[in-house]
PDB file of C-alpha atoms and ligand atoms in Angstrom:
ATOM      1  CA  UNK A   1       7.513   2.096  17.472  1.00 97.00           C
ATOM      2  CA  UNK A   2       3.887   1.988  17.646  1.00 98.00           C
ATOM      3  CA  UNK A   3       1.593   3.351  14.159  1.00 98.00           C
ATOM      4  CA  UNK A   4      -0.930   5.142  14.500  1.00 99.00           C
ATOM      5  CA  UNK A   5      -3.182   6.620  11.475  1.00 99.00           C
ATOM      6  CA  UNK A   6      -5.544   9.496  12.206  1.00 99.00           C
ATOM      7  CA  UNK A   7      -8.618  10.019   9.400  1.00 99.00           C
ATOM      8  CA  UNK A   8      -9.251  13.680   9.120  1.00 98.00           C
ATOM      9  CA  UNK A   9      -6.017  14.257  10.532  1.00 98.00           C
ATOM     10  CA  UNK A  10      -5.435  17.047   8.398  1.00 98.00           C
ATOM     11  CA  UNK A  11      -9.007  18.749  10.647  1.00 98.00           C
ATOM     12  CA  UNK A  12      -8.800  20.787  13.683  1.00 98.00           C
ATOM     13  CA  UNK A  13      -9.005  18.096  15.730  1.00 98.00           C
ATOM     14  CA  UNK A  14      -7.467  15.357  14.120  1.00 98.00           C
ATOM     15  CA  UNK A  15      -3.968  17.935  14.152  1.00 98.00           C
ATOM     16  CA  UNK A  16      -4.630  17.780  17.277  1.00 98.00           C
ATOM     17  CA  UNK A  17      -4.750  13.745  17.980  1.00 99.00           C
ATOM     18  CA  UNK A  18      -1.511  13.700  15.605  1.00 99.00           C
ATOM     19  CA  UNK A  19       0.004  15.990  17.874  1.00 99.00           C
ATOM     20  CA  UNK A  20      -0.444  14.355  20.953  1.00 99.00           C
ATOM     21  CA  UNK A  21      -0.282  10.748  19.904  1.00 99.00           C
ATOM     22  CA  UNK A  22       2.856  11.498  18.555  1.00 99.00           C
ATOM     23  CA  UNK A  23       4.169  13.120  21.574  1.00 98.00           C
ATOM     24  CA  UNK A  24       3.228   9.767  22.986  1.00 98.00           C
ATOM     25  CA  UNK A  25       6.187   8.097  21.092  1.00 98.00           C
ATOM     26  CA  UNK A  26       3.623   6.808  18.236  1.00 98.00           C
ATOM     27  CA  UNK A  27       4.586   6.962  14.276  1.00 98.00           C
ATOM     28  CA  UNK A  28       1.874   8.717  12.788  1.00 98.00           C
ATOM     29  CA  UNK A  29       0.232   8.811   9.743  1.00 99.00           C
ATOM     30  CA  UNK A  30      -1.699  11.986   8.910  1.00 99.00           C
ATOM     31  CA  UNK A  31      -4.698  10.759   5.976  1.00 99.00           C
ATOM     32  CA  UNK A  32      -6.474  14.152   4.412  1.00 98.00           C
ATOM     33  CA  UNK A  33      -8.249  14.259   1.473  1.00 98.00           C
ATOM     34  CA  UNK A  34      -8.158  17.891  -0.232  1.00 98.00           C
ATOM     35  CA  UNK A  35      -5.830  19.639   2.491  1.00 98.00           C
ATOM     36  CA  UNK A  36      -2.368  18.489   0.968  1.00 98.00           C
ATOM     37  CA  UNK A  37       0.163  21.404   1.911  1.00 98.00           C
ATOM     38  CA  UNK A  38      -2.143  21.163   6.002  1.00 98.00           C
ATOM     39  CA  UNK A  39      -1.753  17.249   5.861  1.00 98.00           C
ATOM     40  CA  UNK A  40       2.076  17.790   4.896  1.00 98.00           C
ATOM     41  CA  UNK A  41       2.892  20.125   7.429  1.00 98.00           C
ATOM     42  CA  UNK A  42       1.918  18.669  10.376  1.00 98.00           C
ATOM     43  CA  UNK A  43       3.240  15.490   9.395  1.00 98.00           C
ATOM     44  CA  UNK A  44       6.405  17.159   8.694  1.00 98.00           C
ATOM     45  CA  UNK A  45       6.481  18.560  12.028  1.00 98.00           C
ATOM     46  CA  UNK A  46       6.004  15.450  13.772  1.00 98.00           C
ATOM     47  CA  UNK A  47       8.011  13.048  11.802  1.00 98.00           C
ATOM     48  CA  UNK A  48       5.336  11.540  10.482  1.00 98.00           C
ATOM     49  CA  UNK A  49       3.408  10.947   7.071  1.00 98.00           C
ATOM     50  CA  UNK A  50       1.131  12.181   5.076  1.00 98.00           C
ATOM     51  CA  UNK A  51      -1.662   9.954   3.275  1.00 98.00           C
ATOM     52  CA  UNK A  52      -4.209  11.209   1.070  1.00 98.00           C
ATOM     53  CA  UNK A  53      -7.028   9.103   0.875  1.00 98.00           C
ATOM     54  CA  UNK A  54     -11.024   9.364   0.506  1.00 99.00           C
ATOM     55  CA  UNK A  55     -12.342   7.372   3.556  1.00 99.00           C
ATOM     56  CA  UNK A  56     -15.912   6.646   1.732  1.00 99.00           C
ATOM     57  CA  UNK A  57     -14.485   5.642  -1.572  1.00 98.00           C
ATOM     58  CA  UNK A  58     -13.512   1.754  -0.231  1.00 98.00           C
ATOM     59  CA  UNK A  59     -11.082   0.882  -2.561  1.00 98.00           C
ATOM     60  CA  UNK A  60      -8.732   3.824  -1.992  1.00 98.00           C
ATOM     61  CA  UNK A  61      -8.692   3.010   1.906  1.00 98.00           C
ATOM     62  CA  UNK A  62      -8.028  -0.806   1.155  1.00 98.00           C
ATOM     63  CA  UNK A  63      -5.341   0.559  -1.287  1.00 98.00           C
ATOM     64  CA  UNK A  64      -4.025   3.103   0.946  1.00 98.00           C
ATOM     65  CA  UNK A  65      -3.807   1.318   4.162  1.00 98.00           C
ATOM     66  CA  UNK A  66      -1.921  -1.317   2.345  1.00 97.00           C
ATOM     67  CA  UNK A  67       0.818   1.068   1.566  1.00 97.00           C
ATOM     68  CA  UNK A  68       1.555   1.732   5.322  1.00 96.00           C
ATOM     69  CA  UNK A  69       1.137  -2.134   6.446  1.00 91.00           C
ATOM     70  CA  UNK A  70       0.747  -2.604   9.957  1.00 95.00           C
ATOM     71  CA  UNK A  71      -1.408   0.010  11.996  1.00 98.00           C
ATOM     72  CA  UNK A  72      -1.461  -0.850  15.464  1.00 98.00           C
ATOM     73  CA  UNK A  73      -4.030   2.235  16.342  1.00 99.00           C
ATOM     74  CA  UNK A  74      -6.729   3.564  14.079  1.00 99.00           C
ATOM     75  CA  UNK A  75      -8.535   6.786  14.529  1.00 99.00           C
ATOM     76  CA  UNK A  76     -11.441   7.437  12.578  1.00 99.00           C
ATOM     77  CA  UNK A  77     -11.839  10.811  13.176  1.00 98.00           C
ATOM     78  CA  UNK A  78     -12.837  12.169   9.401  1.00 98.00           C
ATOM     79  CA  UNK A  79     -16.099  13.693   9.519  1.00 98.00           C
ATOM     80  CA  UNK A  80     -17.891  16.333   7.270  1.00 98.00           C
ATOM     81  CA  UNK A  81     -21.647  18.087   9.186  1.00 97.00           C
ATOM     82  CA  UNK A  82     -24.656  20.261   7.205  1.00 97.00           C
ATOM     83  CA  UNK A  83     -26.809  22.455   8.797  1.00 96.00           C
ATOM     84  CA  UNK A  84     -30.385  22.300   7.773  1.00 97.00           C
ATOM     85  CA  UNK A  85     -33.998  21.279   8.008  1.00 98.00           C
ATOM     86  CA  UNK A  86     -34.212  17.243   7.252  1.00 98.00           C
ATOM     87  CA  UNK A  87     -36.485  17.878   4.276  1.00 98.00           C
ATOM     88  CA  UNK A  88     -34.235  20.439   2.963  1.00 98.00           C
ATOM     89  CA  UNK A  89     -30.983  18.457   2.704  1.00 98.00           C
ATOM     90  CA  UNK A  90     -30.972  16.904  -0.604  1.00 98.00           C
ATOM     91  CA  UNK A  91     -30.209  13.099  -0.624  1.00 98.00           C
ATOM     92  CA  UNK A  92     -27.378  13.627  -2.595  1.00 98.00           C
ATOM     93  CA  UNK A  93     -25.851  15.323   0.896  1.00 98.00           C
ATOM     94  CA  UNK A  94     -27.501  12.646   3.212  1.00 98.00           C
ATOM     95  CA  UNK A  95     -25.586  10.187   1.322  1.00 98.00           C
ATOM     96  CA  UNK A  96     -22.381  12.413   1.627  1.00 98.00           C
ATOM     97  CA  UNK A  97     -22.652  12.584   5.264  1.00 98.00           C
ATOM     98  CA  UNK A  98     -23.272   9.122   5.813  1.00 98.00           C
ATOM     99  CA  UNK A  99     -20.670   7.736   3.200  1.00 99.00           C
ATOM    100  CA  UNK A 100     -18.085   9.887   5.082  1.00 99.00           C
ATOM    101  CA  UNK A 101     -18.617   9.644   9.038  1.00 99.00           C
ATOM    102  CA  UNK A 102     -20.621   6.029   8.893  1.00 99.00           C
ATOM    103  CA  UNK A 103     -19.287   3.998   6.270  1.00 98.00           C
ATOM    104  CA  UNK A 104     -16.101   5.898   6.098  1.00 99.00           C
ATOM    105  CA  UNK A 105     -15.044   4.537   9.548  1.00 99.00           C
ATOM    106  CA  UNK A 106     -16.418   1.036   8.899  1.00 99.00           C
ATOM    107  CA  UNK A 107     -14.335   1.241   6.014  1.00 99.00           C
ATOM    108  CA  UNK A 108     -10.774   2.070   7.489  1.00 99.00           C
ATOM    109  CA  UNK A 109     -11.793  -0.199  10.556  1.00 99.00           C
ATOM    110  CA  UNK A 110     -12.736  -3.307   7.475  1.00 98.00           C
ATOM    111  CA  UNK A 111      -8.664  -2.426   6.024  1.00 98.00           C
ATOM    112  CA  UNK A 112      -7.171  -2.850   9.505  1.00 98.00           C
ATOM    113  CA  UNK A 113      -8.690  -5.575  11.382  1.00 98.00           C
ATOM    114  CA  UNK A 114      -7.413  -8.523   9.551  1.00 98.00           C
ATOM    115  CA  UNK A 115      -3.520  -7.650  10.101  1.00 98.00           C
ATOM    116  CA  UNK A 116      -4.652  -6.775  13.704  1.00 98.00           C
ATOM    117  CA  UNK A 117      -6.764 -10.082  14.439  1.00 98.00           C
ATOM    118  CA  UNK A 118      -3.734 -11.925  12.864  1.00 98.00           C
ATOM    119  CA  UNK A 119      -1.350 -10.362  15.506  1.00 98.00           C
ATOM    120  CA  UNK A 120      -3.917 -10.483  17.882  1.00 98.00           C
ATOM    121  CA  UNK A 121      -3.513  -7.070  18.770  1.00 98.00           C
ATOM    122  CA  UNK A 122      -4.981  -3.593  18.040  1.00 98.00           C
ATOM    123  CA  UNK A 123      -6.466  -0.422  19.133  1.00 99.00           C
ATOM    124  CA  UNK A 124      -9.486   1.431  17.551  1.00 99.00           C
ATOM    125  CA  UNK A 125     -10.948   4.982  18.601  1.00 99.00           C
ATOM    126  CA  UNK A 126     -14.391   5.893  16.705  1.00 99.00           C
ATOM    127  CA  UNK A 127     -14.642   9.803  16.757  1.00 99.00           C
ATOM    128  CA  UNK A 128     -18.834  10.399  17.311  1.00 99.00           C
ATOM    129  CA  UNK A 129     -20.370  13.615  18.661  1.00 98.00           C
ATOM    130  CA  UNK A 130     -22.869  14.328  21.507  1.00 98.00           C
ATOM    131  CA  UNK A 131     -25.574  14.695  18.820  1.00 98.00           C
ATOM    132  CA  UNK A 132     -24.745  11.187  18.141  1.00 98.00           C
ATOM    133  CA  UNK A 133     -26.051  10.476  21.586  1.00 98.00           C
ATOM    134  CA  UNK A 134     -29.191  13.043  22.087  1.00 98.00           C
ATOM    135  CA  UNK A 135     -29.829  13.922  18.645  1.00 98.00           C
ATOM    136  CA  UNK A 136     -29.417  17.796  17.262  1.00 98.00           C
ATOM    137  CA  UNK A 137     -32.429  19.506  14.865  1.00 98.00           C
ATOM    138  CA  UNK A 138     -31.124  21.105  11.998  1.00 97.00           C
ATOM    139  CA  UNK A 139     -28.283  17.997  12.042  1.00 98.00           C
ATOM    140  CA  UNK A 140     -30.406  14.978  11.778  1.00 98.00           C
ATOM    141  CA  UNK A 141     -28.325  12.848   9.137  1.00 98.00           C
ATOM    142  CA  UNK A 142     -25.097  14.002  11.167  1.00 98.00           C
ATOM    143  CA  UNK A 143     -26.911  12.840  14.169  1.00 98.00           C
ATOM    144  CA  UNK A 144     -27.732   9.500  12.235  1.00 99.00           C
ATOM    145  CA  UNK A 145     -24.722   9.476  11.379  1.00 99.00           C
ATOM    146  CA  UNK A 146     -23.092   9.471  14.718  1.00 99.00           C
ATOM    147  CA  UNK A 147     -25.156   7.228  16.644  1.00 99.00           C
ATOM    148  CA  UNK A 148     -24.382   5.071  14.370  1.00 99.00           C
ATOM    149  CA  UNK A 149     -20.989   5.019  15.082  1.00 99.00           C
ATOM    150  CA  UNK A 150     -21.611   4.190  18.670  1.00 99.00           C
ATOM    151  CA  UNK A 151     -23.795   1.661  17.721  1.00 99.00           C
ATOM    152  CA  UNK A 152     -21.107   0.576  15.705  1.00 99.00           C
ATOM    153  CA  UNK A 153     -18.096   0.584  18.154  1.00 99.00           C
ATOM    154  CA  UNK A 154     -20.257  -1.205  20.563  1.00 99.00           C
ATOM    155  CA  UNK A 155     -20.952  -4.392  18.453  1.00 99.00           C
ATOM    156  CA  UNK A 156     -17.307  -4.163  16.660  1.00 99.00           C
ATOM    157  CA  UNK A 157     -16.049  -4.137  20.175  1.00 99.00           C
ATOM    158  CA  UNK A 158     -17.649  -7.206  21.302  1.00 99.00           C
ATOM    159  CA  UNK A 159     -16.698  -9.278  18.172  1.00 99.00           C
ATOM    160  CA  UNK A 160     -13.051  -8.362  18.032  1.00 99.00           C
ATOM    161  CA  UNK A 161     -12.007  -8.406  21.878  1.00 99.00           C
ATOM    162  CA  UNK A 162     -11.225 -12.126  21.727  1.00 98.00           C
ATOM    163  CA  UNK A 163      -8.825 -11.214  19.383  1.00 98.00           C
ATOM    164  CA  UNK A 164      -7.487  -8.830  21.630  1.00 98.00           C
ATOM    165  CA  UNK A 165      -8.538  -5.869  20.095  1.00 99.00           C
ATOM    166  CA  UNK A 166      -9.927  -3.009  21.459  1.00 99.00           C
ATOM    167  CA  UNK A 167     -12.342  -0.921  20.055  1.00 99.00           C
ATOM    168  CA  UNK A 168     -14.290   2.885  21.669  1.00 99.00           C
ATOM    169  CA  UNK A 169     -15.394   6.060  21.122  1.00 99.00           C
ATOM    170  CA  UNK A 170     -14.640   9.773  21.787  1.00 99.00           C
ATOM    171  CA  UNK A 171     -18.317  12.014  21.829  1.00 99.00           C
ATOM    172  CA  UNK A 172     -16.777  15.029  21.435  1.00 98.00           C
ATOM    173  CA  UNK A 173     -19.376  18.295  22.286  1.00 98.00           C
ATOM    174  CA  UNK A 174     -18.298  21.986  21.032  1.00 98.00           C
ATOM    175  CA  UNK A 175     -15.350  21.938  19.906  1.00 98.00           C
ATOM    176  CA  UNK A 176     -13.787  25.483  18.176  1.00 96.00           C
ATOM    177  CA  UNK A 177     -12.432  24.251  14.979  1.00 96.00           C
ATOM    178  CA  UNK A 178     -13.321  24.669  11.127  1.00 94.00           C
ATOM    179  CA  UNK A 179     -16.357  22.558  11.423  1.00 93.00           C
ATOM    180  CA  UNK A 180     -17.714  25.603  13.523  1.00 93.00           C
ATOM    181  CA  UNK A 181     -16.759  28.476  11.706  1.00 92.00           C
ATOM    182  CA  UNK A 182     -20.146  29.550  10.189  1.00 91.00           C
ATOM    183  CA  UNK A 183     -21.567  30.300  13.324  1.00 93.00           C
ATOM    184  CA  UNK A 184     -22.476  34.049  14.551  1.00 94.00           C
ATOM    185  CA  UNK A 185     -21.306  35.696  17.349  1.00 95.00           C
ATOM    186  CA  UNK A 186     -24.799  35.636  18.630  1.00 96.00           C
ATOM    187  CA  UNK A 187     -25.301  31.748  18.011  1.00 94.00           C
ATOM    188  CA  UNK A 188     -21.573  31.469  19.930  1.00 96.00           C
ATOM    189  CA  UNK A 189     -23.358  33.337  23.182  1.00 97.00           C
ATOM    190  CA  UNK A 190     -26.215  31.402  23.354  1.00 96.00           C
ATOM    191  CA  UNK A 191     -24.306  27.843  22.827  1.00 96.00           C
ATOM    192  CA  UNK A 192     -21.560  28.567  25.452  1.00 97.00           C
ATOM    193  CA  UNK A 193     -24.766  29.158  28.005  1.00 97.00           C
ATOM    194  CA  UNK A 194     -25.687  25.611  27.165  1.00 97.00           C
ATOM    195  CA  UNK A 195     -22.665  24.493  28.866  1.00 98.00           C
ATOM    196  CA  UNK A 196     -21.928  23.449  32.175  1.00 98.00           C
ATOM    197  CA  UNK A 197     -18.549  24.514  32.357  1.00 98.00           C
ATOM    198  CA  UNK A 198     -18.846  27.609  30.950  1.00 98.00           C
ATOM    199  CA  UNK A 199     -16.343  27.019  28.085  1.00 97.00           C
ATOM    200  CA  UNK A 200     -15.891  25.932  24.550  1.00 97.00           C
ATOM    201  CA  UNK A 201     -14.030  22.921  24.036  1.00 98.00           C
ATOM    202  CA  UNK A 202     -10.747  22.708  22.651  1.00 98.00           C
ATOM    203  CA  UNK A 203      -9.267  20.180  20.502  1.00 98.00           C
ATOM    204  CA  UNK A 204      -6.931  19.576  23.174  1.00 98.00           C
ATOM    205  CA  UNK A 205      -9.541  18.388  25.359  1.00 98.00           C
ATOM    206  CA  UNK A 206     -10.415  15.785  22.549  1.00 98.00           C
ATOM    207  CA  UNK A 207      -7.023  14.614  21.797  1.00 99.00           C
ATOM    208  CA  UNK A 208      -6.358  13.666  25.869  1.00 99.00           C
ATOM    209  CA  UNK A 209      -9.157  11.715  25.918  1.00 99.00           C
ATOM    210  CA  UNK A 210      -8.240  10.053  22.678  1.00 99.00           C
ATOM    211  CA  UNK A 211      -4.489   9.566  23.839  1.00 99.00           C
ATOM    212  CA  UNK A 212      -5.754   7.835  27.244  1.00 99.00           C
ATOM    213  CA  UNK A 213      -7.874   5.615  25.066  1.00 99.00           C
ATOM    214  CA  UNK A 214      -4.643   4.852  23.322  1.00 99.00           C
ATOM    215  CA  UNK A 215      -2.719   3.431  26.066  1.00 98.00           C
ATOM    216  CA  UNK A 216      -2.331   0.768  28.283  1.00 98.00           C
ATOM    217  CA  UNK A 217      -4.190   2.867  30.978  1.00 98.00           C
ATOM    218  CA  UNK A 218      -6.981   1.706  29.297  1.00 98.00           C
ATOM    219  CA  UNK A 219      -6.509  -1.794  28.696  1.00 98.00           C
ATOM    220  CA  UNK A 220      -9.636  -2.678  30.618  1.00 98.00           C
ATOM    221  CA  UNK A 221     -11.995  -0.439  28.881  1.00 99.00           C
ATOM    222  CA  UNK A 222     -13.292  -1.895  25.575  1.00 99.00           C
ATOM    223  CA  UNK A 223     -17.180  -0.818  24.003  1.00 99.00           C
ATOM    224  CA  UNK A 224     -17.354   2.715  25.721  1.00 99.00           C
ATOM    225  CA  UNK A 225     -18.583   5.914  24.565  1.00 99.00           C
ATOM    226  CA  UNK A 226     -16.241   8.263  26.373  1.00 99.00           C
ATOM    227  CA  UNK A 227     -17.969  11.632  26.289  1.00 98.00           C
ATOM    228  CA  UNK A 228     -15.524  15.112  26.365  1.00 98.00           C
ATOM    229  CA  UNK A 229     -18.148  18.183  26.272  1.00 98.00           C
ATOM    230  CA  UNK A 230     -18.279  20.125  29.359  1.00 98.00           C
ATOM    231  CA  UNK A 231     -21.037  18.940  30.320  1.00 98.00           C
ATOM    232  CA  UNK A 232     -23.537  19.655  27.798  1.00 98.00           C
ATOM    233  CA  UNK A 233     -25.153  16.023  27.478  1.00 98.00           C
ATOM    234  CA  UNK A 234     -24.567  14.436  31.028  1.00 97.00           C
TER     235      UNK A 234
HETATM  236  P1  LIG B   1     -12.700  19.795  10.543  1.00 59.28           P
HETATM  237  O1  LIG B   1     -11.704  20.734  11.132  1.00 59.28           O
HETATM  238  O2  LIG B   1     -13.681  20.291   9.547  1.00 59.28           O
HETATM  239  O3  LIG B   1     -11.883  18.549   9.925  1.00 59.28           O
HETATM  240  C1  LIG B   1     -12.524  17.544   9.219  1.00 59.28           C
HETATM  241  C2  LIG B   1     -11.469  16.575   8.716  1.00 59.28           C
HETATM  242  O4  LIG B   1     -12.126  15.498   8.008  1.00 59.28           O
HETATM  243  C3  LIG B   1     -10.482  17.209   7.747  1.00 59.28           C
HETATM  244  O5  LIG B   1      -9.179  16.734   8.041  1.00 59.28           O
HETATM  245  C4  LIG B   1     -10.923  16.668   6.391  1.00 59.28           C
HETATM  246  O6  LIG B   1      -9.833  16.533   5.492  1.00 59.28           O
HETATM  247  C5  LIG B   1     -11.421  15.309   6.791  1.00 59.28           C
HETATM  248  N1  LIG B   1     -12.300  14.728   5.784  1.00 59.28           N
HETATM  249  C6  LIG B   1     -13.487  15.192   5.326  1.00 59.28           C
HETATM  250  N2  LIG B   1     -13.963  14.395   4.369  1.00 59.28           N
HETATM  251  C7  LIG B   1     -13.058  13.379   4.228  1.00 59.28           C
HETATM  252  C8  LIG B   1     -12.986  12.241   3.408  1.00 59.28           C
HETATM  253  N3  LIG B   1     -13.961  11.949   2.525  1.00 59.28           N
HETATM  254  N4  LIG B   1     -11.916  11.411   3.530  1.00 59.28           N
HETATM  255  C9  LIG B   1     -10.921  11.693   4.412  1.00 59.28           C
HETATM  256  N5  LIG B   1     -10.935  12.782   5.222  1.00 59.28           N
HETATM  257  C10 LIG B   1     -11.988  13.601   5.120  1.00 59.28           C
HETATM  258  O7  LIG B   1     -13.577  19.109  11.673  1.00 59.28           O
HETATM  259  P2  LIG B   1     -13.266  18.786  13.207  1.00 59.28           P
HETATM  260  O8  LIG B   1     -14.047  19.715  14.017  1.00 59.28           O
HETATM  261  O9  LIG B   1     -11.812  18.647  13.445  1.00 59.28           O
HETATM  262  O10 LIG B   1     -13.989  17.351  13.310  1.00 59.28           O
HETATM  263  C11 LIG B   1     -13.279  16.130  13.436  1.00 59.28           C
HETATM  264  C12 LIG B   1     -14.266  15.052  13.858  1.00 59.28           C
HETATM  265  O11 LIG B   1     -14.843  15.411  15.125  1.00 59.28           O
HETATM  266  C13 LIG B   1     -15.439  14.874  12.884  1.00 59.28           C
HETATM  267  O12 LIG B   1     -15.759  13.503  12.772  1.00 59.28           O
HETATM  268  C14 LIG B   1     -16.558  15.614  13.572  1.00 59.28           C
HETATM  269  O13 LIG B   1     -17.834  15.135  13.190  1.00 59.28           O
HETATM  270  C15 LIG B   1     -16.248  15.344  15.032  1.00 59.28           C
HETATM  271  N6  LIG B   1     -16.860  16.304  15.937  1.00 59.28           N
HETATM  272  C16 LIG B   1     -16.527  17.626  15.894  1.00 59.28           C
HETATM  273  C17 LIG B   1     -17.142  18.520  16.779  1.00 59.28           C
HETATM  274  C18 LIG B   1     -16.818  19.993  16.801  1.00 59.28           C
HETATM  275  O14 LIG B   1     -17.491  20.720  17.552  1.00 59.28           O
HETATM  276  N7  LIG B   1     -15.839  20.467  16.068  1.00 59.28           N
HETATM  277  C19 LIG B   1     -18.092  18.052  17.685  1.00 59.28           C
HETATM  278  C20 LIG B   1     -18.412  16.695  17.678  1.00 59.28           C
HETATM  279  C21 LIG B   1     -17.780  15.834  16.820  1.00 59.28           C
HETATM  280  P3  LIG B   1      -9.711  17.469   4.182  1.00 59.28           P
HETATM  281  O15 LIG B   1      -9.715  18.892   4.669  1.00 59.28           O
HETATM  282  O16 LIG B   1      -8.425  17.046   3.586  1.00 59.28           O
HETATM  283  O17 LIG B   1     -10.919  17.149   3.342  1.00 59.28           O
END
């Protein structure tokens, strides 16, 4: 059986990922890092486990991910956003944000690679955003942030594929989960009219497109940002 360890998993859409990739016969490890009894749950549910860990804080992920020993797919999917002007986000947050969504992933991806390069074998799925691709005011370091991550996947994935490793990325749009919760009815209205398809996303929608990455359907596709948002950034 196939391992598979989810960042965030304890989120709204990383449930969702652990869900589905472990309807797809994988053994999955759920990593949170303040929602225990969540994290627990789920991975109770699924037969899997859960991992606490702080994705920024390096030497808890290199400790951590040498507790599970081989992970054959990594998700880094753990992400935390703030709303506000650019000069108005202190630097302590900046740093937060990148720490967590940048470096975070580069971290987990840094613990994995050398059991997977050894094997020569390996799957990695970078979680970005649309506003990693266009840019959103009000979210600039998220935005940073999340291009980087594309930026990111797209080198990794050149350097690792001769070890047979692939490596992409899921740009998720609006997506109804915790991360969303603060905004108003109002703001909801006038977002949903921004999309094409005339619906929010789900974190179903995410977890597909994350579980086709995962497979062998997609063992040509290697460096790609696959985009799941109704259309809002075409
Ligand atoms: P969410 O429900 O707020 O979940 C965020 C997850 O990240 C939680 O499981 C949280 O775990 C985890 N996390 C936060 N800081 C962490 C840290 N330092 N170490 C380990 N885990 C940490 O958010 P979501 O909507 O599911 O978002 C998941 C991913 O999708 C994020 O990367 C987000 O940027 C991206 N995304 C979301 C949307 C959207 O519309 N929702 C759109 C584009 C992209 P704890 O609760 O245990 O801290």
């Amino acid at each position: 059986m196939k391992t598979a360890l989810i960042t965030g998993g304890s989120g709204g859409i990383g449930e969702a990922i652990c869900r589905q990739l472990a309807a797809d016969g994988f053994k999955i490890y759920v990593n949170f890092a303040h929602s225990r009894e969540k994290a627990e749950r789920i991975a109770e549910e699924i037969g899997g486990a859960a991992i606490c860990f702080d994705v920024s804080d390096n030497n808890e992920v290199i400790s951590a991910i040498s507790g599970i020993g081989t992970v054959d797919l990594l998700i880094n999917n753990a992400g935390v956003s703030e709303i506000g002007l650019f000069t108005d986000i202190s630097e302590k947050s900046a740093q937060k944000i990148l720490n967590i969504n940048l470096k975070g992933s580069m971290n987990c991806a840094r613990a994995v690679l050398p059991e997977m390069i050894r094997r020569k074998s390996g799957n990695i799925i970078n979680i970005s955003s649309m506003w990693g691709q266009c840019g959103a005011s009000c979210e600039v370091d998220y935005s940073a942030s999340k291009a980087g991550i594309i930026g990111f996947t797209k080198a990794l994935a050149k350097e690792v594929a001769p070890s047979g490793i692939r490596v992409n990325c899921v740009a998720p749009g609006f997506i109804i989960t915790e991360m969303n919760s603060h905004f108003s009815e109002e703001d909801l209205k006038l977002i949903k009219e921004d999309i094409p398809l005339g619906i929010f996303g789900q974190p179903r929608h995410i977890a597909d497109a994350v579980s086709f990455l995962a497979s062998d359907r997609s063992e040509y596709i290697t460096g790609q940002i696959l985009a799941v948002n109704g259309g809002m950034v075409i």
